[in-house]
Amino acid sequence: MKISLAQIEIIAGQPKVNAKKMLEIVRQSRLEAVDLLLFPEMSIPGYLLGDTWEQTAFLRDCEYWGQKLVEASENICLLFGNVAIDWRKKNDDGRVRKYNALFAAQNGRLLSDGSFPYPFRIKTLQPNYREFDDDRHFFSLRKLAEEMSLKVNDLLQPVSLCINGKCFKLGCLLCEDGWSDDYGIKPIPTLHKNGPVDLFVNLSCSPFTLGKNNKRHRVFSRMAREIGVPLIYVNNVGIQNNGKTIYTFDGCSTAYGPGGETLLHCRPFEEQLCHTMLSELTQISPALPVTVPNDNGIDSIYSCLRFGIERFLRQTGLSKIVVGVSGGIDSAVAAAMYSHIIGPQNVLLINMPSRFNSQTTINLAQKLASNLGCRYLEIPIHESIELTVRQMEAASLPLSSFMKENVQARDRSSRILAAAAASIGGAFTCNANKSELTIGYCTLYGDESGFLAALADLWKHQVYALGHHLNQHVFTAEVIPAENFTLIPSAELSADQDVDAGKGDPLIYPYHDYLFRAFVERWQRATPEDLLGWYIEGSVEKNLGCEPDLIGEIFSTPADFIEDLEHWWKLYTGMAVAKRIQAPPVLAVSRRAFGFDHREAQNPAYFTHSYLNMKEKLLNP
């Protein structure tokens, strides 16, 4: 049996575009004598569609194109993902019944058997964490079993098909069905028990997350080895979003042998048709395993960002970009990325100095533009800032020094960058990093503005690492000046932020990067109670993953540690929430990006009873 893995780019919300691409692949595969052609989960409609799933006209269109795929299955067997609708039934919300389904078609008809209630298979385990909200739209196999007064294990039945005179049983899975460690239901061993199964197939629509493929290889390899049956994973490429967060899909479709060996691996972030033979996957002495790239490094981060930015620009129709360059590392990295992705001729760099900007950072911005070959403008803002201050004072609305800092940031973005972007028919970038967004160290309608926050899922140390990667491996030249990596980070909005005097941001990044990451990215998210407990037992650095002995170097007393902790916690859970809600879309890289992946409400900061008890004992022993 010749098997083809169709790692295709899916355009969310475009069933016709996706189906026509699939139909052409079917035509080509038939000419190449492919027996079994595998497409990803939700390959016709896309996956992250928001409440488009509530449009009955859209659902009927998905059905129409699904039927076209079934009709095209002459002399070939197709497995593809699509939404399935039972127009006679309703979901719990009163809307029409929808399933995240896997369709198996051969010779112009759907493959089914009398023991299953539908001529398709239904997703058993539906994720409702991070960006996923499947139960909002789809009825799972678990709920169907409950409705039918059956055990879900009775409905987990293999799909039977015959190819070249031989009959096989396929264990058909949809994405989360393969990640069953934390579920009470285990689809893979249950399907095999109800088979036995000759081949497991997992059709997925799985977003890129740093390090996720490494974990998936361990999980899927172990499952194939424990059952002793080969497993094929098919994922799509492309970008999809839920309004506030943009996700890349990296493909990395893979075939595992019965001993858990990785026998086939498709390249990340590329459309690809990969072929294998069932006999190659099941032979007792399989071929040597292929090498799977490690996806936990800065090279994977750059691949994700490059692919995501390029696809987002294409999707939004943008080809001209304005970057406000301050002379700091964040804007330098953003400028280098966009220059490499769309060409320096399409990137306008603008430095907007006030009286607080040093000649050092102005020179760095100029040098960066020269190294990249981008057009560069220097537009001072001191006159417009002074005009704004005079106008407010004349209206008896005096501005404090802190307010004047924000006026500068807003003047740069809302006035200059927005006007420049409009002039060239493009958009301007948001260069904020994740550390800044976590505690709101950015200005509403100012440096938080922009069409896309491409760096906003990277901690400050990752931005530095990305800068080195750009110089060493992307441009193979020092396009980002060396001084950018040693200059103290500073907003340069007041005399207290004079970089030449060594004055900069109030953040100690080697510590606060990791503190904030514990607030945001830990699966069991940390709170002040956890931090204070670690402080008392002397394990803060170990639990955060930062450098040893750092806490003692930074904080002289428990009071200093507590004051710092409470300051940032109040910002993270306070005003920073309002700022994040109004921030541009974030391009996701980590296990929890801001936006829909990090759901939050605007509530006051809270400290638990245990935290307050520990604090009292530390401060008043």
mmCIF file of C-alpha atoms in Angstrom, residues 10-323:
data_model
loop_
_atom_site.group_PDB
_atom_site.id
_atom_site.type_symbol
_atom_site.label_atom_id
_atom_site.label_comp_id
_atom_site.label_asym_id
_atom_site.label_seq_id
_atom_site.Cartn_x
_atom_site.Cartn_y
_atom_site.Cartn_z
ATOM 1 C CA ILE A 10 -4.656 25.550 4.849
ATOM 2 C CA ILE A 11 -6.262 28.977 4.506
ATOM 3 C CA ALA A 12 -8.699 29.338 7.394
ATOM 4 C CA GLY A 13 -12.240 30.201 6.353
ATOM 5 C CA GLN A 14 -11.659 29.433 2.644
ATOM 6 C CA PRO A 15 -13.224 26.016 1.903
ATOM 7 C CA LYS A 16 -13.196 26.504 -1.867
ATOM 8 C CA VAL A 17 -9.494 27.415 -1.972
ATOM 9 C CA ASN A 18 -8.512 24.513 0.248
ATOM 10 C CA ALA A 19 -10.731 21.963 -1.504
ATOM 11 C CA LYS A 20 -9.521 22.892 -4.972
ATOM 12 C CA LYS A 21 -5.921 22.441 -3.852
ATOM 13 C CA MET A 22 -6.842 19.055 -2.359
ATOM 14 C CA LEU A 23 -8.640 17.981 -5.533
ATOM 15 C CA GLU A 24 -5.551 18.763 -7.599
ATOM 16 C CA ILE A 25 -3.398 16.710 -5.197
ATOM 17 C CA VAL A 26 -5.879 13.841 -5.518
ATOM 18 C CA ARG A 27 -5.574 14.002 -9.314
ATOM 19 C CA GLN A 28 -1.765 13.961 -9.170
ATOM 20 C CA SER A 29 -1.686 11.190 -6.568
ATOM 21 C CA ARG A 30 -3.917 8.964 -8.644
ATOM 22 C CA LEU A 31 -1.442 9.318 -11.541
ATOM 23 C CA GLU A 32 1.364 8.338 -9.157
ATOM 24 C CA ALA A 33 -0.519 5.190 -8.065
ATOM 25 C CA VAL A 34 -0.997 6.353 -4.489
ATOM 26 C CA ASP A 35 -3.330 4.014 -2.612
ATOM 27 C CA LEU A 36 -3.975 6.014 0.572
ATOM 28 C CA LEU A 37 -3.841 9.828 0.594
ATOM 29 C CA LEU A 38 -3.911 11.573 3.963
ATOM 30 C CA PHE A 39 -4.910 15.215 4.506
ATOM 31 C CA PRO A 40 -4.818 17.138 7.825
ATOM 32 C CA GLU A 41 -7.604 17.781 10.324
ATOM 33 C CA MET A 42 -10.186 20.397 9.238
ATOM 34 C CA SER A 43 -8.378 20.616 5.907
ATOM 35 C CA ILE A 44 -11.419 22.033 4.096
ATOM 36 C CA PRO A 45 -12.642 24.815 6.438
ATOM 37 C CA GLY A 46 -9.590 25.502 8.603
ATOM 38 C CA TYR A 47 -9.725 25.274 12.381
ATOM 39 C CA LEU A 48 -9.483 28.627 14.202
ATOM 40 C CA LEU A 49 -12.533 30.345 12.750
ATOM 41 C CA GLY A 50 -14.150 31.960 15.788
ATOM 42 C CA ASP A 51 -17.917 32.055 15.536
ATOM 43 C CA THR A 52 -17.871 31.555 11.784
ATOM 44 C CA TRP A 53 -18.834 28.056 12.907
ATOM 45 C CA GLU A 54 -22.278 29.504 13.689
ATOM 46 C CA GLN A 55 -22.977 30.424 10.046
ATOM 47 C CA THR A 56 -25.168 27.746 8.479
ATOM 48 C CA ALA A 57 -24.348 28.972 4.961
ATOM 49 C CA PHE A 58 -20.658 28.422 5.656
ATOM 50 C CA LEU A 59 -21.381 24.930 7.013
ATOM 51 C CA ARG A 60 -23.299 23.995 3.869
ATOM 52 C CA ASP A 61 -20.380 25.196 1.759
ATOM 53 C CA CYS A 62 -18.022 22.956 3.732
ATOM 54 C CA GLU A 63 -20.390 20.027 3.116
ATOM 55 C CA TYR A 64 -20.456 20.833 -0.612
ATOM 56 C CA TRP A 65 -16.686 20.765 -0.978
ATOM 57 C CA GLY A 66 -16.426 17.691 1.209
ATOM 58 C CA GLN A 67 -18.740 15.884 -1.191
ATOM 59 C CA LYS A 68 -16.503 16.948 -4.092
ATOM 60 C CA LEU A 69 -13.590 15.203 -2.365
ATOM 61 C CA VAL A 70 -15.680 12.050 -1.889
ATOM 62 C CA GLU A 71 -16.609 12.058 -5.568
ATOM 63 C CA ALA A 72 -12.935 12.394 -6.507
ATOM 64 C CA SER A 73 -11.953 9.208 -4.641
ATOM 65 C CA GLU A 74 -12.189 6.822 -7.590
ATOM 66 C CA ASN A 75 -9.344 4.286 -7.479
ATOM 67 C CA ILE A 76 -7.831 5.929 -4.414
ATOM 68 C CA CYS A 77 -8.630 6.071 -0.703
ATOM 69 C CA LEU A 78 -8.771 9.541 0.895
ATOM 70 C CA LEU A 79 -8.735 10.508 4.545
ATOM 71 C CA PHE A 80 -9.465 14.163 5.224
ATOM 72 C CA GLY A 81 -10.754 16.400 7.984
ATOM 73 C CA ASN A 82 -13.909 18.488 7.707
ATOM 74 C CA VAL A 83 -16.795 19.687 9.810
ATOM 75 C CA ALA A 84 -19.684 17.199 9.824
ATOM 76 C CA ILE A 85 -23.230 18.414 10.403
ATOM 77 C CA ASP A 86 -26.252 16.511 11.628
ATOM 78 C CA TRP A 87 -29.031 18.890 10.608
ATOM 79 C CA ARG A 88 -31.582 16.879 12.613
ATOM 80 C CA LYS A 89 -29.909 17.464 15.964
ATOM 81 C CA LYS A 90 -28.767 20.380 18.077
ATOM 82 C CA ASN A 91 -25.751 21.174 20.209
ATOM 83 C CA ASP A 92 -26.225 22.144 23.835
ATOM 84 C CA ASP A 93 -26.403 25.808 22.803
ATOM 85 C CA GLY A 94 -29.434 25.153 20.579
ATOM 86 C CA ARG A 95 -27.448 25.495 17.341
ATOM 87 C CA VAL A 96 -27.178 22.785 14.725
ATOM 88 C CA ARG A 97 -25.091 19.726 15.682
ATOM 89 C CA LYS A 98 -21.500 19.906 14.449
ATOM 90 C CA TYR A 99 -18.671 17.400 14.729
ATOM 91 C CA ASN A 100 -14.949 17.745 14.161
ATOM 92 C CA ALA A 101 -14.804 14.754 11.845
ATOM 93 C CA LEU A 102 -12.535 12.489 9.839
ATOM 94 C CA PHE A 103 -13.906 11.294 6.487
ATOM 95 C CA ALA A 104 -12.642 8.168 4.741
ATOM 96 C CA ALA A 105 -13.652 7.936 1.079
ATOM 97 C CA GLN A 106 -12.947 5.356 -1.604
ATOM 98 C CA ASN A 107 -14.410 4.821 -5.077
ATOM 99 C CA GLY A 108 -16.820 7.721 -4.754
ATOM 100 C CA ARG A 109 -18.373 6.805 -1.408
ATOM 101 C CA LEU A 110 -17.706 7.163 2.279
ATOM 102 C CA LEU A 111 -16.365 4.128 4.111
ATOM 103 C CA SER A 112 -18.610 3.156 7.002
ATOM 104 C CA ASP A 113 -19.906 0.141 8.827
ATOM 105 C CA GLY A 114 -23.125 -0.682 10.584
ATOM 106 C CA SER A 115 -21.710 -0.395 14.104
ATOM 107 C CA PHE A 116 -21.019 3.359 13.921
ATOM 108 C CA PRO A 117 -23.899 5.878 13.790
ATOM 109 C CA TYR A 118 -22.355 8.078 11.044
ATOM 110 C CA PRO A 119 -20.387 7.545 7.824
ATOM 111 C CA PHE A 120 -17.431 9.447 9.339
ATOM 112 C CA ARG A 121 -15.382 9.325 12.522
ATOM 113 C CA ILE A 122 -15.706 11.904 15.308
ATOM 114 C CA LYS A 123 -13.045 13.520 17.476
ATOM 115 C CA THR A 124 -13.099 11.918 20.912
ATOM 116 C CA LEU A 125 -10.934 14.273 23.002
ATOM 117 C CA GLN A 126 -11.617 17.947 22.428
ATOM 118 C CA PRO A 127 -9.090 20.446 23.831
ATOM 119 C CA ASN A 128 -10.456 23.376 25.803
ATOM 120 C CA TYR A 129 -7.241 25.006 26.991
ATOM 121 C CA ARG A 130 -4.818 27.588 25.611
ATOM 122 C CA GLU A 131 -6.196 28.789 22.270
ATOM 123 C CA PHE A 132 -8.610 25.890 21.895
ATOM 124 C CA ASP A 133 -12.328 26.211 22.577
ATOM 125 C CA ASP A 134 -13.666 23.092 20.860
ATOM 126 C CA ASP A 135 -16.643 22.397 23.109
ATOM 127 C CA ARG A 136 -18.048 25.813 22.190
ATOM 128 C CA HIS A 137 -18.714 24.545 18.664
ATOM 129 C CA PHE A 138 -18.391 20.760 18.382
ATOM 130 C CA PHE A 139 -20.088 17.706 19.866
ATOM 131 C CA SER A 140 -17.467 15.158 20.891
ATOM 132 C CA LEU A 141 -17.595 11.366 20.658
ATOM 133 C CA ARG A 142 -17.707 11.292 24.458
ATOM 134 C CA LYS A 143 -20.891 13.374 24.496
ATOM 135 C CA LEU A 144 -22.403 11.347 21.674
ATOM 136 C CA ALA A 145 -21.793 8.126 23.612
ATOM 137 C CA GLU A 146 -23.480 9.628 26.660
ATOM 138 C CA GLU A 147 -26.443 10.751 24.549
ATOM 139 C CA MET A 148 -26.766 7.242 23.088
ATOM 140 C CA SER A 149 -26.394 5.603 26.547
ATOM 141 C CA LEU A 150 -23.288 3.793 25.332
ATOM 142 C CA LYS A 151 -19.723 3.531 26.531
ATOM 143 C CA VAL A 152 -17.370 5.654 24.468
ATOM 144 C CA ASN A 153 -15.040 2.642 24.091
ATOM 145 C CA ASP A 154 -17.819 0.873 22.169
ATOM 146 C CA LEU A 155 -17.826 3.689 19.590
ATOM 147 C CA LEU A 156 -14.063 3.776 19.114
ATOM 148 C CA GLN A 157 -14.041 1.441 16.116
ATOM 149 C CA PRO A 158 -11.375 1.161 13.371
ATOM 150 C CA VAL A 159 -12.166 1.975 9.748
ATOM 151 C CA SER A 160 -12.024 -1.021 7.397
ATOM 152 C CA LEU A 161 -10.748 -0.651 3.840
ATOM 153 C CA CYS A 162 -9.508 -2.931 1.099
ATOM 154 C CA ILE A 163 -6.656 -2.011 -1.252
ATOM 155 C CA ASN A 164 -5.212 -4.212 -3.985
ATOM 156 C CA GLY A 165 -7.193 -7.181 -2.742
ATOM 157 C CA LYS A 166 -5.992 -6.890 0.856
ATOM 158 C CA CYS A 167 -8.091 -5.602 3.745
ATOM 159 C CA PHE A 168 -6.793 -3.368 6.527
ATOM 160 C CA LYS A 169 -8.074 -1.730 9.663
ATOM 161 C CA LEU A 170 -7.108 1.895 10.303
ATOM 162 C CA GLY A 171 -7.146 3.475 13.743
ATOM 163 C CA CYS A 172 -8.373 6.968 12.867
ATOM 164 C CA LEU A 173 -7.479 9.785 15.269
ATOM 165 C CA LEU A 174 -7.947 13.539 15.211
ATOM 166 C CA CYS A 175 -5.146 15.576 16.820
ATOM 167 C CA GLU A 176 -5.921 15.615 20.571
ATOM 168 C CA ASP A 177 -6.940 11.931 20.414
ATOM 169 C CA GLY A 178 -3.219 11.168 20.362
ATOM 170 C CA TRP A 179 -2.481 13.293 23.460
ATOM 171 C CA SER A 180 -4.455 11.190 25.918
ATOM 172 C CA ASP A 181 -2.070 10.989 28.890
ATOM 173 C CA ASP A 182 -4.207 13.277 31.067
ATOM 174 C CA TYR A 183 -7.574 11.900 29.908
ATOM 175 C CA GLY A 184 -9.513 8.993 31.331
ATOM 176 C CA ILE A 185 -10.179 7.725 27.798
ATOM 177 C CA LYS A 186 -7.282 6.275 25.776
ATOM 178 C CA PRO A 187 -8.308 6.143 22.089
ATOM 179 C CA ILE A 188 -5.206 4.366 20.750
ATOM 180 C CA PRO A 189 -5.229 1.217 22.926
ATOM 181 C CA THR A 190 -9.044 1.097 22.748
ATOM 182 C CA LEU A 191 -9.053 1.214 18.938
ATOM 183 C CA HIS A 192 -6.421 -1.511 18.822
ATOM 184 C CA LYS A 193 -8.420 -3.668 21.218
ATOM 185 C CA ASN A 194 -11.480 -3.235 19.002
ATOM 186 C CA GLY A 195 -9.446 -4.043 15.889
ATOM 187 C CA PRO A 196 -6.733 -5.100 15.871
ATOM 188 C CA VAL A 197 -5.390 -2.083 13.966
ATOM 189 C CA ASP A 198 -2.865 -2.333 11.123
ATOM 190 C CA LEU A 199 -2.036 1.382 11.001
ATOM 191 C CA PHE A 200 -2.846 4.392 13.159
ATOM 192 C CA VAL A 201 -3.451 7.685 11.386
ATOM 193 C CA ASN A 202 -3.572 11.008 13.253
ATOM 194 C CA LEU A 203 -4.913 13.918 11.198
ATOM 195 C CA SER A 204 -3.955 17.127 12.985
ATOM 196 C CA CYS A 205 -4.229 20.892 12.835
ATOM 197 C CA SER A 206 -1.558 21.550 15.460
ATOM 198 C CA PRO A 207 0.020 25.010 15.944
ATOM 199 C CA PHE A 208 3.729 25.493 16.431
ATOM 200 C CA THR A 209 4.890 25.900 20.025
ATOM 201 C CA LEU A 210 8.555 26.062 20.945
ATOM 202 C CA GLY A 211 9.615 22.546 21.936
ATOM 203 C CA LYS A 212 6.235 20.975 21.140
ATOM 204 C CA ASN A 213 7.490 18.685 18.372
ATOM 205 C CA ASN A 214 10.149 17.291 20.681
ATOM 206 C CA LYS A 215 7.426 16.318 23.130
ATOM 207 C CA ARG A 216 5.150 14.948 20.403
ATOM 208 C CA HIS A 217 7.930 12.716 19.080
ATOM 209 C CA ARG A 218 8.389 11.277 22.565
ATOM 210 C CA VAL A 219 4.639 10.760 23.095
ATOM 211 C CA PHE A 220 3.773 9.336 19.670
ATOM 212 C CA SER A 221 6.923 7.205 19.503
ATOM 213 C CA ARG A 222 6.073 5.692 22.879
ATOM 214 C CA MET A 223 2.491 4.955 21.804
ATOM 215 C CA ALA A 224 3.579 3.249 18.587
ATOM 216 C CA ARG A 225 6.125 1.190 20.526
ATOM 217 C CA GLU A 226 3.699 0.192 23.296
ATOM 218 C CA ILE A 227 1.012 -0.936 20.830
ATOM 219 C CA GLY A 228 3.489 -2.332 18.300
ATOM 220 C CA VAL A 229 1.692 -0.689 15.364
ATOM 221 C CA PRO A 230 2.991 2.052 13.035
ATOM 222 C CA LEU A 231 1.523 5.530 13.400
ATOM 223 C CA ILE A 232 1.330 8.373 10.864
ATOM 224 C CA TYR A 233 0.867 12.002 11.916
ATOM 225 C CA VAL A 234 -0.252 14.514 9.265
ATOM 226 C CA ASN A 235 -0.249 18.220 10.075
ATOM 227 C CA ASN A 236 -0.806 21.322 7.962
ATOM 228 C CA VAL A 237 1.228 24.475 7.476
ATOM 229 C CA GLY A 238 0.013 28.070 7.389
ATOM 230 C CA ILE A 239 -1.224 30.646 9.861
ATOM 231 C CA GLN A 240 -4.556 30.900 11.641
ATOM 232 C CA ASN A 241 -5.744 33.285 14.325
ATOM 233 C CA ASN A 242 -8.440 33.923 16.880
ATOM 234 C CA GLY A 243 -8.374 37.691 16.557
ATOM 235 C CA LYS A 244 -5.825 38.514 19.261
ATOM 236 C CA THR A 245 -3.231 35.796 18.737
ATOM 237 C CA ILE A 246 -1.724 34.529 15.484
ATOM 238 C CA TYR A 247 -0.528 30.929 15.320
ATOM 239 C CA THR A 248 1.810 29.339 12.827
ATOM 240 C CA PHE A 249 1.369 25.713 11.778
ATOM 241 C CA ASP A 250 4.660 24.011 11.040
ATOM 242 C CA GLY A 251 3.616 20.694 9.521
ATOM 243 C CA CYS A 252 6.412 18.330 10.606
ATOM 244 C CA SER A 253 4.261 15.380 9.500
ATOM 245 C CA THR A 254 5.869 12.144 10.657
ATOM 246 C CA ALA A 255 5.651 8.366 10.327
ATOM 247 C CA TYR A 256 6.613 6.123 13.256
ATOM 248 C CA GLY A 257 7.443 2.430 13.024
ATOM 249 C CA PRO A 258 6.074 -0.234 15.392
ATOM 250 C CA GLY A 259 9.211 0.074 17.500
ATOM 251 C CA GLY A 260 8.734 3.817 17.847
ATOM 252 C CA GLU A 261 11.331 4.642 15.189
ATOM 253 C CA THR A 262 10.892 7.875 13.227
ATOM 254 C CA LEU A 263 10.924 6.613 9.640
ATOM 255 C CA LEU A 264 9.687 9.691 7.753
ATOM 256 C CA HIS A 265 9.654 13.378 8.633
ATOM 257 C CA CYS A 266 8.413 16.282 6.503
ATOM 258 C CA ARG A 267 10.240 19.602 6.571
ATOM 259 C CA PRO A 268 8.805 22.303 8.863
ATOM 260 C CA PHE A 269 6.880 25.295 7.485
ATOM 261 C CA GLU A 270 6.782 23.895 3.937
ATOM 262 C CA GLU A 271 4.060 22.345 1.816
ATOM 263 C CA GLN A 272 5.189 18.841 0.977
ATOM 264 C CA LEU A 273 3.895 15.511 -0.283
ATOM 265 C CA CYS A 274 5.764 12.720 1.488
ATOM 266 C CA HIS A 275 5.434 9.092 0.401
ATOM 267 C CA THR A 276 5.964 5.815 2.172
ATOM 268 C CA MET A 277 4.893 2.182 1.875
ATOM 269 C CA LEU A 278 3.025 0.331 4.592
ATOM 270 C CA SER A 279 5.485 -2.526 4.148
ATOM 271 C CA GLU A 280 8.344 -0.128 5.002
ATOM 272 C CA LEU A 281 6.561 0.931 8.190
ATOM 273 C CA THR A 282 5.817 -2.594 9.363
ATOM 274 C CA GLN A 283 8.908 -4.601 8.425
ATOM 275 C CA ILE A 284 10.679 -6.367 11.275
ATOM 276 C CA SER A 285 14.040 -4.755 10.492
ATOM 277 C CA PRO A 286 13.047 -1.220 9.526
ATOM 278 C CA ALA A 287 15.225 1.241 7.716
ATOM 279 C CA LEU A 288 17.448 3.490 9.782
ATOM 280 C CA PRO A 289 15.441 6.155 11.620
ATOM 281 C CA VAL A 290 15.516 9.635 10.116
ATOM 282 C CA THR A 291 16.920 12.550 12.060
ATOM 283 C CA VAL A 292 14.298 14.849 13.517
ATOM 284 C CA PRO A 293 15.397 18.474 14.037
ATOM 285 C CA ASN A 294 15.355 19.881 17.561
ATOM 286 C CA ASP A 295 12.667 22.578 17.674
ATOM 287 C CA ASN A 296 13.651 24.129 21.001
ATOM 288 C CA GLY A 297 16.298 26.573 19.780
ATOM 289 C CA ILE A 298 16.481 30.129 18.529
ATOM 290 C CA ASP A 299 16.594 28.849 14.929
ATOM 291 C CA SER A 300 13.101 27.405 15.394
ATOM 292 C CA ILE A 301 11.899 30.699 16.858
ATOM 293 C CA TYR A 302 13.191 32.557 13.827
ATOM 294 C CA SER A 303 11.638 30.046 11.421
ATOM 295 C CA CYS A 304 8.284 30.532 13.153
ATOM 296 C CA LEU A 305 8.527 34.341 13.133
ATOM 297 C CA ARG A 306 9.725 34.551 9.545
ATOM 298 C CA PHE A 307 6.970 32.263 8.304
ATOM 299 C CA GLY A 308 4.293 33.947 10.428
ATOM 300 C CA ILE A 309 5.243 37.491 9.435
ATOM 301 C CA GLU A 310 5.465 36.626 5.749
ATOM 302 C CA ARG A 311 2.092 34.868 5.733
ATOM 303 C CA PHE A 312 0.413 37.590 7.818
ATOM 304 C CA LEU A 313 1.668 40.280 5.442
ATOM 305 C CA ARG A 314 0.405 38.264 2.491
ATOM 306 C CA GLN A 315 -2.949 37.673 4.177
ATOM 307 C CA THR A 316 -3.429 41.364 5.010
ATOM 308 C CA GLY A 317 -2.163 42.592 1.643
ATOM 309 C CA LEU A 318 0.688 44.612 3.153
ATOM 310 C CA SER A 319 4.002 44.999 1.340
ATOM 311 C CA LYS A 320 5.421 48.202 2.879
ATOM 312 C CA ILE A 321 6.429 48.455 6.526
ATOM 313 C CA VAL A 322 7.544 51.315 8.781
ATOM 314 C CA VAL A 323 9.683 50.549 11.829
#
